[in-house]
């Protein structure tokens, strides 16, 4: 049944960890008895046992010793304490570790865990509803910590359980964090602002929000499904002297393109300093 791991440990099973485990269980390629998750507090471990039906413990080391693949979903501030210890180095030697932490780059992980194959991944919160986008990377093949194709495939399989995936070069991960990790929050702001415009012109708030959300979903699907450039799609709906081009010129007056592009740039710069 499996060409994946025989056992998966999720270290620090909070919001993202739980979403990923739930997705893997939904996808059905890994039995729940092959998964162990960890938490800082026993009460949380108990809640995870009930909610996910998997083993849960507060003993990170024992969980890592028992698993073949470790998915680290801890906050970046916890990484050094938990991973940079001689016992953890031994527990993870020869295994695959996948980290989703913002700002913790592969070079740093490689210094802590010199004998562990590494994959870094940046999912986003729509993963919670199976609509995520996860971008992964690994170190070059000649590097000691490089994940092989099978290990990368395994990481992709995990994240494919909660949405779409793609691979980029490791040096691009801060940009990925700024666009893919932070991106949903930027879209929420844009979506709310457009709904505000509808409210200003008399729409009830709930109607305006529903409409705005579907506009984003529909427009995104047009880009993905037609493979047309957004500019071409925009040109299709701008009648000469019409209302849409009038709205677009107002956006351009507000320098919306540079504001949004700089938003991603700024988020990426901050992401680079997080680890
Ligand atoms: N949320 C996002 O949009 C997003 C997107 C991409 C990547 N990420 C990355 O994903 C990671 C997790 O984010 P999150 O939003 O899922 O955070 P979260 O909900 O806070 O999850 C982290 C979990 O780790 C647990 N933890 C803390 N110390 C621990 C310990 N010593 N042993 C075991 N577990 C411990 C926390 O438990 P307590 O609450 O008890 O401390 C919490 O349940 C972060 O590194 C973040 O950068 C997040």
Coordinates of C-alpha atoms and ligand atoms in Angstrom, one line a residue:
X1 CA 0.0 0.0 0.0
X2 CA 2.8 2.4 0.9
X3 CA 5.7 3.7 -1.0
X4 CA 5.7 6.4 1.6
X5 CA 7.0 6.3 5.2
X6 CA 6.1 3.4 7.4
X7 CA 6.0 5.9 10.3
X8 CA 5.6 9.7 10.5
X9 CA 6.2 11.9 13.5
X10 CA 4.8 15.4 13.5
X11 CA 6.8 17.5 16.0
X12 CA 4.7 20.4 17.5
X13 CA 1.3 19.5 16.2
X14 CA -0.5 22.9 16.3
X15 CA -2.6 24.6 13.7
X16 CA -0.5 23.6 10.6
X17 CA 0.5 20.2 12.0
X18 CA -3.0 19.2 12.7
X19 CA -4.2 20.4 9.3
X20 CA -1.5 18.3 7.6
X21 CA -2.2 15.2 9.6
X22 CA -5.9 15.5 9.0
X23 CA -5.2 15.8 5.3
X24 CA -2.9 12.8 5.2
X25 CA -5.6 10.8 7.1
X26 CA -8.2 12.0 4.6
X27 CA -6.0 11.0 1.7
X28 CA -5.8 7.5 3.2
X29 CA -2.3 6.5 2.1
X30 CA -0.9 6.3 5.7
X31 CA -2.7 4.4 8.4
X32 CA -3.4 6.4 11.5
X33 CA -1.5 3.9 13.7
X34 CA 1.7 4.8 11.7
X35 CA 1.5 8.5 12.9
X36 CA 2.6 10.0 16.1
X37 CA 2.3 13.7 16.9
X38 CA 3.9 15.7 19.7
X39 CA 2.7 18.6 21.9
X40 CA 4.2 20.6 24.7
X41 CA 1.4 19.9 27.1
X42 CA -0.3 16.6 28.0
X43 CA -3.7 18.2 27.8
X44 CA -3.1 19.1 24.2
X45 CA -1.7 15.7 23.4
X46 CA -4.9 14.2 24.8
X47 CA -7.0 16.5 22.6
X48 CA -5.0 15.5 19.6
X49 CA -5.5 11.8 20.4
X50 CA -9.3 12.4 20.5
X51 CA -9.5 14.6 17.4
X52 CA -7.1 12.8 15.1
X53 CA -7.2 9.3 16.5
X54 CA -3.4 9.1 16.3
X55 CA -0.8 8.5 19.0
X56 CA 0.3 11.7 20.8
X57 CA 3.0 12.4 23.3
X58 CA 5.0 15.2 24.9
X59 CA 8.2 13.2 24.5
X60 CA 9.7 14.7 21.3
X61 CA 12.9 12.5 21.5
X62 CA 11.1 9.2 21.8
X63 CA 8.7 10.1 19.0
X64 CA 11.6 11.0 16.7
X65 CA 13.5 7.8 17.6
X66 CA 10.5 5.7 16.7
X67 CA 9.6 7.4 13.4
X68 CA 11.3 7.2 9.9
X69 CA 10.1 10.6 8.7
X70 CA 9.8 13.7 10.9
X71 CA 7.7 16.7 10.0
X72 CA 8.6 19.7 12.1
X73 CA 5.7 22.1 12.7
X74 CA 7.1 23.9 15.7
X75 CA 7.4 27.7 15.8
X76 CA 10.9 28.8 14.7
X77 CA 11.8 30.0 18.2
X78 CA 11.5 26.4 19.5
X79 CA 13.7 24.8 16.9
X80 CA 17.1 25.2 18.4
X81 CA 16.1 23.9 21.9
X82 CA 14.5 20.8 20.5
X83 CA 16.6 19.9 17.4
X84 CA 20.1 21.1 18.3
X85 CA 21.0 18.4 20.8
X86 CA 23.3 15.4 20.6
X87 CA 20.4 13.0 21.4
X88 CA 18.2 14.4 18.7
X89 CA 21.1 14.4 16.2
X90 CA 21.4 10.6 16.9
X91 CA 17.7 10.0 16.8
X92 CA 17.4 11.7 13.4
X93 CA 20.5 10.4 11.7
X94 CA 19.8 8.6 8.4
X95 CA 16.1 9.8 8.4
X96 CA 14.1 12.4 6.5
X97 CA 13.2 15.6 8.3
X98 CA 10.8 18.1 6.7
X99 CA 10.5 21.5 8.2
X100 CA 7.7 24.0 7.6
X101 CA 9.1 26.8 9.8
X102 CA 9.3 30.3 8.3
X103 CA 12.8 31.6 8.2
X104 CA 14.7 28.4 9.3
X105 CA 16.8 27.7 6.3
X106 CA 18.3 24.4 5.2
X107 CA 21.9 25.4 6.0
X108 CA 21.0 26.0 9.6
X109 CA 19.2 22.7 9.9
X110 CA 22.1 21.0 8.2
X111 CA 24.5 22.4 10.9
X112 CA 22.3 21.0 13.6
X113 CA 21.5 17.6 12.0
X114 CA 24.5 16.7 9.7
X115 CA 23.3 13.2 9.1
X116 CA 19.7 13.9 8.3
X117 CA 18.1 14.3 4.8
X118 CA 16.3 17.6 4.8
X119 CA 13.4 19.1 3.0
X120 CA 12.1 22.6 3.7
X121 CA 8.5 23.4 2.9
X122 CA 6.3 26.5 3.0
X123 CA 2.6 25.7 3.1
X124 CA -0.1 28.2 3.7
X125 CA -3.3 28.3 5.8
X126 CA -5.7 27.3 3.1
X127 CA -4.1 23.9 3.7
X128 CA -6.6 23.8 6.6
X129 CA -9.4 23.2 4.1
X130 CA -7.4 21.2 1.6
X131 CA -6.9 24.2 -0.7
X132 CA -3.3 25.0 0.3
X133 CA -0.2 25.7 -1.8
X134 CA 3.0 24.2 -0.5
X135 CA 6.4 25.0 -2.0
X136 CA 9.3 22.7 -1.1
X137 CA 13.0 22.8 -1.6
X138 CA 16.1 20.6 -0.8
X139 CA 19.8 21.1 -0.8
X140 CA 21.9 20.3 -4.0
X141 CA 22.5 16.6 -4.6
X142 CA 26.2 16.7 -3.8
X143 CA 25.4 18.0 -0.2
X144 CA 25.4 15.6 2.7
X145 CA 21.9 16.6 3.8
X146 CA 20.4 16.4 0.3
X147 CA 17.1 14.6 0.1
X148 CA 16.9 12.1 -2.7
X149 CA 14.1 11.9 -5.2
X150 CA 12.2 9.3 -3.3
X151 CA 12.4 11.4 -0.1
X152 CA 11.3 14.6 -2.0
X153 CA 8.4 12.6 -3.5
X154 CA 7.4 11.6 0.0
X155 CA 7.4 15.2 1.2
X156 CA 5.3 16.2 -1.9
X157 CA 2.9 13.4 -1.2
X158 CA 2.4 14.6 2.4
X159 CA 1.6 18.2 1.2
X160 CA -0.4 17.0 -1.8
X161 CA -2.8 15.8 0.9
X162 CA -3.7 19.4 1.7
X163 CA -3.5 21.1 -1.7
X164 CA -1.1 21.8 -4.6
X165 CA 2.7 21.5 -4.4
X166 CA 5.8 22.6 -6.3
X167 CA 9.6 22.6 -5.9
X168 CA 11.9 25.6 -6.1
X169 CA 15.6 26.3 -5.4
X170 CA 16.4 26.7 -1.7
X171 CA 17.6 30.3 -2.2
X172 CA 14.0 31.3 -3.2
X173 CA 12.3 30.3 0.0
X174 CA 12.2 33.8 1.6
X175 CA 10.4 35.1 -1.5
X176 CA 8.1 32.0 -1.3
X177 CA 7.4 32.8 2.3
X178 CA 6.5 36.4 1.4
X179 CA 4.2 35.4 -1.4
X180 CA 2.8 31.9 -0.5
X181 CA 3.0 31.9 3.3
X182 CA 1.8 35.4 3.9
X183 CA -0.2 35.8 0.7
X184 CA -3.6 34.6 2.1
X185 CA -3.5 37.5 4.6
X186 CA -2.9 40.0 1.9
X187 CA -5.8 38.6 -0.1
X188 CA -8.1 38.9 3.0
X189 CA -7.2 42.6 3.2
X190 CA -7.9 43.1 -0.5
X191 CA -11.1 41.1 -0.3
X192 CA -12.4 43.0 2.7
X193 CA -11.6 46.4 1.0
X194 CA -13.6 45.4 -2.1
X195 CA -16.5 44.3 0.1
X196 CA -16.3 47.7 1.9
X197 CA -16.7 49.4 -1.5
X198 CA -19.8 47.3 -2.1
X199 CA -21.1 48.3 1.4
X200 CA -20.4 51.9 0.6
X201 CA -22.6 51.6 -2.5
X202 CA -25.5 50.0 -0.5
X203 CA -24.8 46.3 -0.4
X204 CA -25.5 44.4 2.9
X205 CA -22.1 43.4 4.5
X206 CA -22.7 39.7 4.2
X207 CA -23.8 39.9 0.6
X208 CA -20.7 42.0 -0.2
X209 CA -18.3 39.6 1.5
X210 CA -19.8 36.6 -0.2
X211 CA -19.6 38.3 -3.6
X212 CA -16.0 39.5 -3.0
X213 CA -14.8 36.0 -1.9
X214 CA -16.4 34.5 -5.0
X215 CA -14.8 37.2 -7.2
X216 CA -11.4 36.2 -5.9
X217 CA -12.1 32.5 -6.2
X218 CA -13.5 32.8 -9.7
X219 CA -10.7 35.1 -11.0
X220 CA -8.0 32.8 -9.6
X221 CA -9.7 29.8 -11.2
X222 CA -9.8 31.7 -14.6
X223 CA -6.0 32.3 -14.4
X224 CA -5.3 28.7 -13.4
X225 CA -7.8 27.0 -15.7
X226 CA -7.4 29.0 -18.9
X227 CA -3.6 29.5 -18.6
X228 CA -4.2 33.0 -19.9
X229 CA -2.1 35.9 -18.6
X230 CA -4.1 38.0 -16.1
X231 CA -3.5 41.1 -18.3
X232 CA -5.2 39.4 -21.2
X233 CA -8.1 38.4 -19.0
X234 CA -8.4 42.0 -17.8
X235 CA -8.4 43.3 -21.3
X236 CA -11.3 41.0 -22.1
X237 CA -13.5 42.7 -19.6
X238 CA -12.6 46.3 -20.2
X239 CA -15.2 47.8 -22.5
X240 CA -14.0 51.1 -24.0
X241 CA -15.3 54.0 -21.8
X242 CA -16.8 51.4 -19.5
X243 CA -17.1 51.0 -15.8
X244 CA -14.3 48.3 -15.4
X245 CA -11.6 50.4 -17.0
X246 CA -12.8 53.3 -14.9
X247 CA -12.3 51.2 -11.8
X248 CA -8.9 50.0 -13.0
X249 CA -7.6 53.5 -13.6
X250 CA -8.6 54.3 -10.0
X251 CA -6.6 51.4 -8.8
X252 CA -3.6 52.6 -10.9
X253 CA -4.0 56.1 -9.4
X254 CA -3.6 54.4 -6.0
X255 CA -0.4 52.7 -7.2
X256 CA -1.9 49.4 -6.2
X257 CA 0.5 47.3 -8.3
X258 CA 3.6 48.7 -6.6
X259 CA 1.9 48.6 -3.2
X260 CA 1.1 44.8 -3.6
X261 CA 4.5 44.0 -5.1
X262 CA 6.3 45.9 -2.3
X263 CA 4.1 44.1 0.2
X264 CA 5.4 40.7 -0.9
X265 CA 9.0 42.1 -1.0
X266 CA 8.7 43.5 2.5
X267 CA 7.3 40.2 3.9
X268 CA 10.1 38.3 2.2
X269 CA 12.7 40.6 3.7
X270 CA 11.2 40.1 7.2
X271 CA 11.0 36.3 6.6
X272 CA 14.7 36.2 5.9
X273 CA 15.4 37.5 9.4
X274 CA 12.9 35.2 11.3
X275 CA 15.1 32.1 11.8
Ligands
LIG1 N1 0.3 29.4 10.2 C1 0.7 29.6 8.9 O1 0.2 30.3 8.1 C2 2.0 29.0 8.5 C3 2.3 28.9 7.2 C4 3.5 28.3 6.8 C5 4.4 27.8 7.7 N2 4.1 28.0 9.1 C6 5.0 27.6 10.0 O2 4.5 26.5 10.7 C7 5.0 26.4 12.0 C8 3.8 26.2 13.0 O3 2.9 27.2 12.8 P1 1.5 27.1 13.5 O4 0.7 28.2 13.0 O5 0.9 25.7 13.3 O6 1.9 27.3 15.1 P2 1.2 26.6 16.3 O7 -0.3 26.5 16.1 O8 1.6 27.5 17.5 O9 1.8 25.2 16.5 C9 3.1 25.0 17.1 C10 2.8 23.9 18.1 O10 4.0 23.5 18.7 C11 3.8 23.1 20.0 N3 5.0 23.1 20.8 C12 5.6 24.2 21.4 N4 6.7 23.8 22.1 C13 6.7 22.4 22.0 C14 7.5 21.4 22.5 N5 8.6 21.7 23.3 N6 7.3 20.1 22.2 C15 6.2 19.8 21.4 N7 5.4 20.7 20.8 C16 5.6 22.0 21.2 C17 2.8 24.2 20.4 O11 2.2 23.9 21.6 P3 1.8 25.1 22.7 O12 0.7 25.9 22.0 O13 1.4 24.3 23.9 O14 3.0 25.9 22.9 C18 1.9 24.3 19.2 O15 0.9 23.3 19.3 C19 5.7 27.7 12.3 O16 7.1 27.4 12.2 C20 5.4 28.6 11.1 O17 6.4 29.4 10.7 C21 2.9 28.6 9.5

